[in-house]
Short mmCIF file of C-alpha atoms in Angstrom, two decimals:
data_model
loop_
_atom_site.label_atom_id
_atom_site.label_comp_id
_atom_site.label_asym_id
_atom_site.label_seq_id
_atom_site.Cartn_x
_atom_site.Cartn_y
_atom_site.Cartn_z
CA MET A 182 -0.40 6.48 45.58
CA SER A 183 -3.85 7.45 44.27
CA GLU A 184 -5.03 5.77 41.11
CA LEU A 185 -4.27 7.79 37.97
CA LYS A 186 -7.02 8.79 35.59
CA PRO A 187 -6.83 6.84 32.31
CA PHE A 188 -6.43 8.94 29.17
CA LYS A 189 -7.39 8.53 25.52
CA LEU A 190 -4.71 8.76 22.83
CA SER A 191 -5.24 10.71 19.60
CA VAL A 192 -3.35 11.98 16.55
CA LEU A 193 -2.57 15.51 15.37
CA ASP A 194 -1.45 15.58 11.74
CA LEU A 195 -0.01 18.69 10.05
CA SER A 196 0.22 16.69 6.80
CA PRO A 197 3.94 17.49 6.47
CA VAL A 198 5.52 17.94 3.05
CA PRO A 199 9.07 16.53 3.22
CA GLU A 200 11.91 18.09 1.22
CA HIS A 201 11.91 16.97 -2.44
CA SER A 202 8.28 15.84 -2.10
CA ASP A 203 4.88 17.41 -2.81
CA PRO A 204 1.41 17.88 -1.24
CA ARG A 205 -0.03 14.87 -3.10
CA THR A 206 2.52 12.65 -1.37
CA ALA A 207 1.74 14.36 1.93
CA PHE A 208 -1.95 13.51 1.50
CA SER A 209 -1.11 9.87 0.72
CA ASN A 210 1.08 9.78 3.81
CA SER A 211 -1.73 11.24 5.91
CA LEU A 212 -4.14 8.61 4.64
CA ALA A 213 -1.68 5.84 5.47
CA LEU A 214 -1.30 7.23 9.00
CA ALA A 215 -5.07 7.65 9.41
CA LYS A 216 -5.68 4.05 8.36
CA TYR A 217 -3.02 2.90 10.81
CA ALA A 218 -4.51 5.05 13.59
CA GLU A 219 -7.93 3.54 12.98
CA SER A 220 -6.60 -0.02 13.11
CA ALA A 221 -4.50 0.68 16.22
CA GLY A 222 -7.33 2.14 18.28
CA TYR A 223 -6.43 5.83 18.33
CA HIS A 224 -9.43 7.80 19.60
CA ARG A 225 -9.50 10.65 17.08
CA TYR A 226 -7.44 12.18 14.27
CA TRP A 227 -7.22 15.93 13.80
CA LEU A 228 -5.74 18.10 11.06
CA ALA A 229 -4.48 21.66 11.51
CA GLU A 230 -5.10 24.78 9.42
CA HIS A 231 -1.94 26.63 8.34
CA HIS A 232 -1.54 28.92 5.35
CA ASN A 233 1.35 30.04 3.15
CA MET A 234 3.61 27.27 4.49
CA THR A 235 5.11 24.97 1.88
CA GLY A 236 5.87 22.32 4.50
CA ILE A 237 2.26 21.90 5.69
CA ALA A 238 -0.40 20.65 3.26
CA SER A 239 -3.54 20.85 5.45
CA ALA A 240 -4.60 24.44 4.65
CA ALA A 241 -7.98 23.35 3.23
CA THR A 242 -8.66 21.46 6.45
CA SER A 243 -12.28 20.45 5.86
CA VAL A 244 -11.47 19.11 2.38
CA LEU A 245 -8.68 16.92 3.74
CA ILE A 246 -10.93 15.70 6.58
CA GLY A 247 -13.45 14.61 3.95
CA TYR A 248 -10.77 12.74 1.99
CA LEU A 249 -9.64 10.82 5.06
CA ALA A 250 -13.19 10.17 6.24
CA ALA A 251 -14.15 8.74 2.84
CA ASN A 252 -11.23 6.31 2.98
CA THR A 253 -11.61 5.12 6.59
CA ARG A 254 -14.52 3.35 8.27
CA HIS A 255 -15.07 4.62 11.80
CA LEU A 256 -12.12 6.85 12.75
CA ARG A 257 -13.21 10.11 14.38
CA LEU A 258 -11.81 13.05 12.36
CA GLY A 259 -11.72 16.76 12.94
CA SER A 260 -9.89 20.06 12.91
CA GLY A 261 -7.12 20.83 15.33
CA GLY A 262 -8.03 23.40 14.49
CA VAL A 263 -9.91 25.68 12.17
CA MET A 264 -8.68 29.24 12.75
CA LEU A 265 -12.05 30.94 13.00
CA PRO A 266 -10.86 34.56 12.51
CA ASN A 267 -9.95 33.53 8.95
CA HIS A 268 -13.51 32.53 8.07
CA ALA A 269 -17.12 33.56 8.16
CA PRO A 270 -18.86 31.35 10.77
CA LEU A 271 -21.56 30.46 8.24
CA VAL A 272 -18.99 28.92 5.89
CA ILE A 273 -17.48 26.81 8.68
CA ALA A 274 -20.95 25.71 9.83
CA GLU A 275 -21.77 24.64 6.28
CA GLN A 276 -18.47 22.81 5.79
CA PHE A 277 -18.67 20.87 9.04
CA GLY A 278 -22.42 20.40 8.69
CA THR A 279 -21.72 18.77 5.33
CA LEU A 280 -19.00 16.56 6.83
CA ALA A 281 -21.25 15.57 9.74
CA THR A 282 -24.05 14.71 7.32
CA LEU A 283 -21.81 12.56 5.16
CA TYR A 284 -20.03 10.92 8.12
CA PRO A 285 -22.42 10.93 11.11
CA ASP A 286 -20.91 10.90 14.60
CA ARG A 287 -17.36 11.01 13.23
CA ILE A 288 -16.63 14.74 12.88
CA ASP A 289 -15.20 17.25 15.41
CA LEU A 290 -14.85 21.01 14.98
CA GLY A 291 -11.83 22.24 16.91
CA ILE A 292 -11.56 26.04 16.81
CA GLY A 293 -8.57 28.30 17.35
CA ARG A 294 -8.24 32.07 17.63
CA ALA A 295 -4.78 32.52 16.09
CA PRO A 296 -4.69 33.20 12.34
CA GLY A 297 -2.25 30.39 11.58
CA SER A 298 -0.53 32.64 9.07
CA ASP A 299 1.30 35.93 8.59
CA GLN A 300 -0.27 39.38 8.18
CA ARG A 301 -0.15 39.37 4.38
CA THR A 302 -1.78 35.94 4.25
CA MET A 303 -4.48 37.09 6.66
CA MET A 304 -5.28 39.93 4.26
CA ALA A 305 -5.35 37.47 1.36
CA LEU A 306 -7.92 35.39 3.24
CA ARG A 307 -10.18 38.49 3.18
CA ARG A 308 -11.41 38.25 6.75
CA HIS A 309 -10.00 41.61 7.83
CA MET A 310 -11.58 43.94 5.33
CA SER A 311 -13.65 45.53 8.13
CA GLY A 312 -13.67 45.24 11.91
CA ASN A 313 -11.54 42.82 13.89
CA ALA A 314 -12.36 39.12 13.54
CA GLU A 315 -10.43 38.23 16.69
CA ASP A 316 -12.58 40.61 18.75
CA ASN A 317 -15.65 38.78 17.43
CA PHE A 318 -14.26 35.36 18.31
CA PRO A 319 -16.55 34.53 21.28
CA GLN A 320 -19.63 35.76 19.41
CA ASP A 321 -18.70 33.73 16.35
CA ILE A 322 -18.39 30.56 18.44
CA GLU A 323 -21.74 31.27 20.10
CA GLN A 324 -23.33 31.68 16.67
CA LEU A 325 -21.93 28.33 15.51
CA ILE A 326 -23.33 26.61 18.58
CA ARG A 327 -26.74 28.28 18.17
CA TRP A 328 -26.94 26.84 14.68
CA PHE A 329 -25.64 23.39 15.59
CA ASP A 330 -27.82 23.05 18.71
CA ALA A 331 -31.04 24.50 17.31
CA PRO A 332 -34.15 22.39 17.98
CA ALA A 333 -36.06 21.09 14.98
CA GLY A 334 -38.17 23.79 13.38
CA THR A 335 -36.08 26.72 14.62
CA ALA A 336 -36.25 29.59 12.13
CA PHE A 337 -33.15 31.62 11.29
CA ASP A 338 -32.90 34.48 8.82
CA VAL A 339 -29.65 32.85 7.69
CA GLN A 340 -28.76 29.26 8.44
CA PRO A 341 -26.19 26.66 7.37
CA VAL A 342 -27.61 23.95 5.12
CA PRO A 343 -26.67 21.34 6.15
CA GLY A 344 -25.60 22.22 9.67
CA THR A 345 -28.60 23.45 11.61
CA GLY A 346 -29.45 21.12 14.47
CA LEU A 347 -26.62 18.63 13.80
CA ARG A 348 -24.90 19.08 17.21
CA VAL A 349 -21.41 18.97 15.72
CA PRO A 350 -18.98 18.68 18.66
CA VAL A 351 -17.13 21.99 19.17
CA TRP A 352 -13.76 22.23 20.93
CA LEU A 353 -11.83 25.32 21.92
CA LEU A 354 -8.10 25.19 21.23
CA GLY A 355 -5.44 27.51 22.56
CA SER A 356 -2.06 28.19 24.08
CA SER A 357 -3.02 30.96 26.50
CA LEU A 358 -5.06 31.74 29.57
CA TYR A 359 -7.60 33.56 27.37
CA SER A 360 -8.63 30.37 25.59
CA ALA A 361 -8.76 28.46 28.89
CA GLN A 362 -11.08 31.06 30.43
CA LEU A 363 -13.33 31.17 27.37
CA ALA A 364 -13.62 27.37 27.19
CA ALA A 365 -14.49 27.27 30.89
CA ARG A 366 -17.12 30.01 30.57
CA MET A 367 -18.75 28.42 27.52
CA GLY A 368 -18.67 24.87 28.92
CA LEU A 369 -16.64 23.46 26.03
CA PRO A 370 -13.87 20.84 25.95
CA PHE A 371 -10.43 22.44 25.93
CA ALA A 372 -7.32 21.42 23.99
CA PHE A 373 -4.03 23.06 24.93
CA ALA A 374 -1.31 23.45 22.28
CA SER A 375 1.54 22.41 24.57
CA HIS A 376 3.30 20.63 21.70
CA PHE A 377 4.65 24.03 20.56
CA ALA A 378 3.74 26.49 23.35
CA PRO A 379 4.04 24.74 26.72
CA ASP A 380 4.78 27.72 28.96
CA MET A 381 1.25 28.29 30.29
CA LEU A 382 0.10 24.65 30.27
CA SER A 383 -0.20 24.17 34.01
CA GLN A 384 -1.84 27.55 34.62
CA ALA A 385 -4.28 27.13 31.74
CA VAL A 386 -5.40 23.63 32.76
CA THR A 387 -5.90 24.70 36.37
CA LEU A 388 -7.77 27.86 35.35
CA TYR A 389 -10.03 25.91 33.01
CA ARG A 390 -10.91 23.26 35.57
CA GLU A 391 -11.48 25.70 38.43
CA ASN A 392 -13.72 28.01 36.38
CA PHE A 393 -15.60 25.47 34.27
CA ARG A 394 -19.34 26.06 33.95
CA PRO A 395 -21.38 23.01 32.93
CA SER A 396 -23.29 23.45 29.68
CA ASP A 397 -25.82 21.55 27.60
CA ARG A 398 -22.81 20.24 25.68
CA LEU A 399 -20.50 19.23 28.53
CA ALA A 400 -21.24 18.41 32.17
CA ALA A 401 -17.65 18.39 33.47
CA PRO A 402 -14.32 19.80 32.27
CA TYR A 403 -12.49 17.83 29.59
CA VAL A 404 -8.78 18.49 28.98
CA MET A 405 -6.72 17.48 25.98
CA ILE A 406 -2.97 18.14 25.93
CA GLY A 407 -0.78 18.26 22.83
CA VAL A 408 2.52 16.38 23.01
CA ASN A 409 5.25 15.63 20.50
CA VAL A 410 6.25 11.97 20.37
CA ILE A 411 9.21 10.86 18.30
CA ALA A 412 9.70 7.17 19.07
CA ALA A 413 12.04 4.65 17.47
CA GLU A 414 13.83 1.37 18.13
CA SER A 415 16.56 3.24 20.01
CA LYS A 416 17.01 6.56 21.76
CA ALA A 417 19.73 7.56 19.32
CA ARG A 418 17.51 6.83 16.32
CA ALA A 419 14.66 8.85 17.86
CA ARG A 420 16.92 11.83 18.55
CA PHE A 421 18.08 11.66 14.92
CA LEU A 422 14.48 11.66 13.62
CA PHE A 423 13.58 14.56 15.92
CA THR A 424 16.06 16.83 14.16
CA SER A 425 13.59 17.26 11.28
CA GLN A 426 11.05 18.89 13.58
CA GLN A 427 13.76 20.94 15.31
CA GLN A 428 15.02 22.25 11.98
CA GLN A 429 11.50 23.06 10.83
CA PHE A 430 10.93 25.11 13.97
CA ILE A 431 14.19 27.01 13.49
CA ASN A 432 13.30 27.77 9.88
CA LEU A 433 9.93 29.11 11.02
CA ARG A 434 11.59 31.30 13.65
CA ARG A 435 14.01 32.59 11.00
CA GLY A 436 11.08 33.58 8.79
CA MET A 437 11.93 30.92 6.24
CA PRO A 438 9.26 28.22 6.56
CA GLY A 439 9.67 25.45 4.05
CA PRO A 440 9.34 21.71 3.51
CA LEU A 441 10.10 19.36 6.39
CA PRO A 442 13.90 18.95 6.38
CA ALA A 443 15.65 15.61 6.29
CA PRO A 444 17.15 14.64 9.66
CA VAL A 445 20.78 15.46 10.42
CA GLU A 446 23.39 13.82 12.60
CA ASN A 447 24.43 16.96 14.48
CA MET A 448 22.10 19.89 15.23
CA ASP A 449 25.02 22.00 16.44
CA THR A 450 25.89 22.57 12.79
CA VAL A 451 22.39 23.98 12.23
CA TRP A 452 21.44 26.18 15.19
CA SER A 453 23.03 28.83 17.33
CA PRO A 454 23.00 28.50 21.15
CA ALA A 455 20.19 31.06 21.32
CA GLU A 456 18.16 29.18 18.72
CA LYS A 457 18.74 25.91 20.57
CA TYR A 458 17.41 27.48 23.78
CA GLY A 459 14.30 28.77 22.01
CA VAL A 460 13.54 25.48 20.28
CA ASP A 461 14.15 23.41 23.42
CA ARG A 462 11.72 25.64 25.30
CA ALA A 463 9.03 25.66 22.60
CA LEU A 464 9.28 21.88 22.12
CA GLY A 465 9.61 21.16 25.83
CA ILE A 466 6.62 18.79 25.83
CA SER A 467 8.34 16.25 23.59
CA LEU A 468 8.92 12.58 24.28
CA VAL A 469 11.88 11.46 22.20
CA GLY A 470 13.25 7.97 22.64
CA ASP A 471 12.48 4.26 22.62
CA GLN A 472 9.23 2.71 23.84
CA ALA A 473 10.38 2.52 27.44
CA SER A 474 11.29 6.20 27.63
CA VAL A 475 8.06 7.23 25.90
CA THR A 476 6.12 5.13 28.41
CA GLN A 477 7.89 6.94 31.23
CA GLY A 478 7.14 10.31 29.65
CA LEU A 479 3.45 9.53 29.16
CA ALA A 480 3.21 8.38 32.77
CA SER A 481 4.79 11.64 33.94
CA LEU A 482 2.29 13.73 31.95
CA GLN A 483 -0.55 11.58 33.25
CA GLN A 484 0.53 12.07 36.84
CA GLN A 485 1.24 15.79 36.56
CA TYR A 486 -1.78 16.98 34.55
CA GLN A 487 -4.40 14.20 34.75
CA PRO A 488 -5.46 14.79 31.12
CA ASP A 489 -8.59 13.22 29.71
CA GLU A 490 -6.80 12.90 26.38
CA LEU A 491 -3.32 13.25 24.91
CA MET A 492 -3.01 14.27 21.27
CA ILE A 493 0.27 13.25 19.66
CA ASN A 494 2.09 15.20 16.99
CA GLY A 495 5.17 13.79 15.26
CA GLN A 496 6.88 15.62 12.41
CA ILE A 497 8.99 12.78 11.02
CA PHE A 498 10.60 12.92 7.56
CA ASP A 499 10.04 9.29 6.55
CA ASN A 500 6.41 8.19 6.72
CA GLU A 501 7.19 4.58 7.60
CA ALA A 502 9.23 5.84 10.54
CA ARG A 503 6.33 8.17 11.45
CA ILE A 504 3.82 5.32 11.52
CA TYR A 505 6.24 3.20 13.53
CA SER A 506 6.60 6.05 16.03
CA PHE A 507 2.83 6.17 16.46
CA SER A 508 2.77 2.39 16.93
CA LEU A 509 5.33 2.63 19.74
CA ALA A 510 3.37 5.49 21.32
CA MET A 511 0.21 3.39 21.36
CA ALA A 512 2.09 0.43 22.82
CA ALA A 513 3.49 2.73 25.52
CA ALA A 514 0.04 4.07 26.36
CA GLU A 515 -1.47 0.57 26.47
CA SER A 516 1.25 -0.56 28.89
CA LEU A 517 0.13 2.11 31.37
CA LYS A 518 -3.32 0.53 31.58
CA HIS A 519 -1.95 -2.65 33.17
#
């Protein structure tokens, strides 16, 4: 058997707001997880932009990144991602230029094309008053990179201050073949959102690697894969904890997003057979179990996709259980190195 490529392990945090809790508690929980991730050797820690969702507190993504960066020492932090159609590129360049100035060599800008919200919220964000922001997506990314990569002394009519010339790392995120093709063409690292949309994972990774064009930013393709990990002291306990994320997904599909639900003993009292099928498919890249089963799952992903990096998401109601899950995931990943 050929030797498997080692992978880095990172954290995706949606800063969940549990039922009967509030965003302030969610931020405290995120800081506790970030501090743990730093101490445990996780490679990077990303936060995701979602709007008009009472169960996700990371809407002002750059602000929350700054809070976590100020209260950690060396952990790499970033967006997973900023939904660029919601924003003027100049504003994002200024925000991440400011973060990169305050916390040098610690900030990533992961960019997505989806709005991360519903139509009414998109209108409230005021990015669709004229034209189509999604159609401008490649040009907006190119503009960001022109600013970030500008040599000293380059003159722009409009420029981000700070931001110009700071070489903030830019990632392209997606769950489709479009994002894979664009990342390959632009020579950017690519993160696939397989933790909630796994259907095109294999095709997208293959397409990206086969069509990758080296750039000044990246010499060879770099693939990150999103994976849900819900780990506990037993398989039964992990399956119980996983029901919070399953319920949250059902509520989203029903058009009733809300706080992260408490876990339940029996999901058959919550979902219909059709809903179960849809959730099982959407959350198909999920490792739910004890450390041994998570180790086996990580090894399978490593063998099948040869990722450069795995980014773990875990929507767990109790934050102590969430941190423990991430500790078991790191132990599982470390065991694969030996």
